[in-house]
């Protein structure tokens, strides 16, 4: 670690973390929100439910705003691949880039059918319109898988032949379906459903806390909460599989997650704590916890940080970040699953006729908790990979832009992203207000903003 | 296979130029449409015209990027490490304009609408200018094969400035042409006249800049000049003829024609000049020092990209054509939006 860090490494990493962290919040609304909307749309057509119809149409308009911001903030990430990490693209673009090419197809389909679906309300026959929404859901799955394929390849690169540091042959199948692909892909897909489900339900929980307890709000709470709840329970099962997979195949990351200084059996599972000077302090150790969880018996040997060659061992502060982020992810994940069980029990007992205030309060904040969980998860996978960009092949300091100055770009990005966050809040608030007005005047059976003759009818 | 991937990339650039270009140009006319009250109907027309399609049109940029960085990774790295300033500005512009456009459609207060109109319209000029300078830097050989070229003169040079100005002019021309047809479709003769005047203006400006540009290229990018005036000459002529024909077809004399080839001709004019650039560059990807085949990724990557392009042709092009058709027929519209019709 004696080598001096390249001057652009810090701003490049900060900018990547910030823009990726921003974009990832919008991803669930492109990937999973549409599914929830389609559920409402299906219910509306199948059962003639006017509330479901209104919810579906409004949700699609919210999705339109979020999808637009997601599309452009995703474009920033594509540019940053080159602007910040030219060393990654020039050497490994031939392999690493192709999953993104596949993603391009899904992104295209998403953009096309999102437009048809959003603008097709009241214009197309109901079932045709419904079927135009379905490709968006499928493209969300395909897009997630493609992008995660690229990301998981960085963790477990495979399918390439190197000669003199150059990629000379590529097995695309092995690049895409690399060792960690299914674990990461399903984990992220479930995460998208968790975030979208709880976040949307939270909006209606707030409404119900303010006394709006009609069928419209009830349905707006129940549908997304069911989706998010099921996903959150599945995520616990998925997480358990992934933890053992990381233990088996990415021992360096596992050591950082567990903040385990030395290779040992009867390795404790330390909850919380700060990793300084090569050891965890102030944590709550569960004796043999890590050994039990990874191998089902206390005698399981867990590789510690000392097993990593000193030249590529992550520094203490990164270990601390990975360890805490993991604890936050797991803690919030369990909290959400517990809320899902609470929901299931209260539904079973009372058919959720009058959800309690504490339950509603928990749902109201659950979206935020889910976002925290999502961000923490990405911190685990991205920081947990350091000092590598492509594990075993490319160090992050060799991937970064060598000349120029990234700080002004970062400053510009910060300013613009703050601006569009404010803009998005205002835009969503404007939508809510116009609906609140419309609801009071025209009732739930007349969607749209039929106020003051502002709406012109088309005469084609 | 390498040449095939090169062609796919060029097709992507042409389509982005035509579809994305028209969107960018709409932003310029939005910017100059006048105050909130006077410009309202023009802005409604623009919302109406590009609302459903701008995201799909924008996706062509992503398509070009992924083909470039997978198929020609070293060239991609060379371009971004050299031209990071205009690229950085352009991509932040993309964020601002996309968000601004999406927000203003749902905002009701006049202040919010104005702020977001500017957020949409200003970058609509800056971003194509930035991309134009990037094209100029590549075409005039200012991007070294190993990257890290001069971060300033690589895009602040005669060819780049020509590229930037020409990009803005072309986008404006295309947008004005398309908006003329949109106005006709919306049954708003005043908007037809408004857009048509701008189409003539932009065509004239683009023509003058293009002619002046010949001298610039002669001095600054000699190889490109030689290629454009020899093998690529037919394409340059097609572009000029199609551009003028499109303008003629928008004339009010032809008002009783039900079908006007305006969009097709306008698109052809832009497509031909972009294709001309591609022919002008051939067989080089960067200036006259990095050939397409030297920059190519291993053959398996090229095969995969051809498969991706094939899948795109089968699965993306038909629905995209359907979306454009529905939009053109006015069958997709936001019931909450105000119509530009009086």
Coordinates of C-alpha atoms in Angstrom, one line a residue, chain B residues 42 59 78 81 98 120 122 125 187 195-196 206 226 236 261 274 279 318 328:
Chain B
X42 CA -45.9 26.4 -29.1
X59 CA -32.2 5.2 -26.1
X78 CA -9.4 7.1 -26.1
X81 CA -10.2 10.3 -21.8
X98 CA -34.9 15.0 -19.5
X120 CA -35.3 21.5 -20.6
X122 CA -31.0 25.3 -22.4
X125 CA -28.9 23.5 -27.3
X187 CA -55.2 21.8 -36.9
X195 CA -42.8 26.4 -37.2
X196 CA -42.5 26.8 -41.0
X206 CA -27.5 25.2 -41.8
X226 CA -11.1 14.9 -49.6
X236 CA -23.6 15.0 -49.4
X261 CA -43.1 13.3 -47.4
X274 CA -24.2 11.5 -40.9
X279 CA -17.9 7.0 -45.3
X318 CA -41.4 -3.2 -34.8
X328 CA -47.9 10.5 -35.5

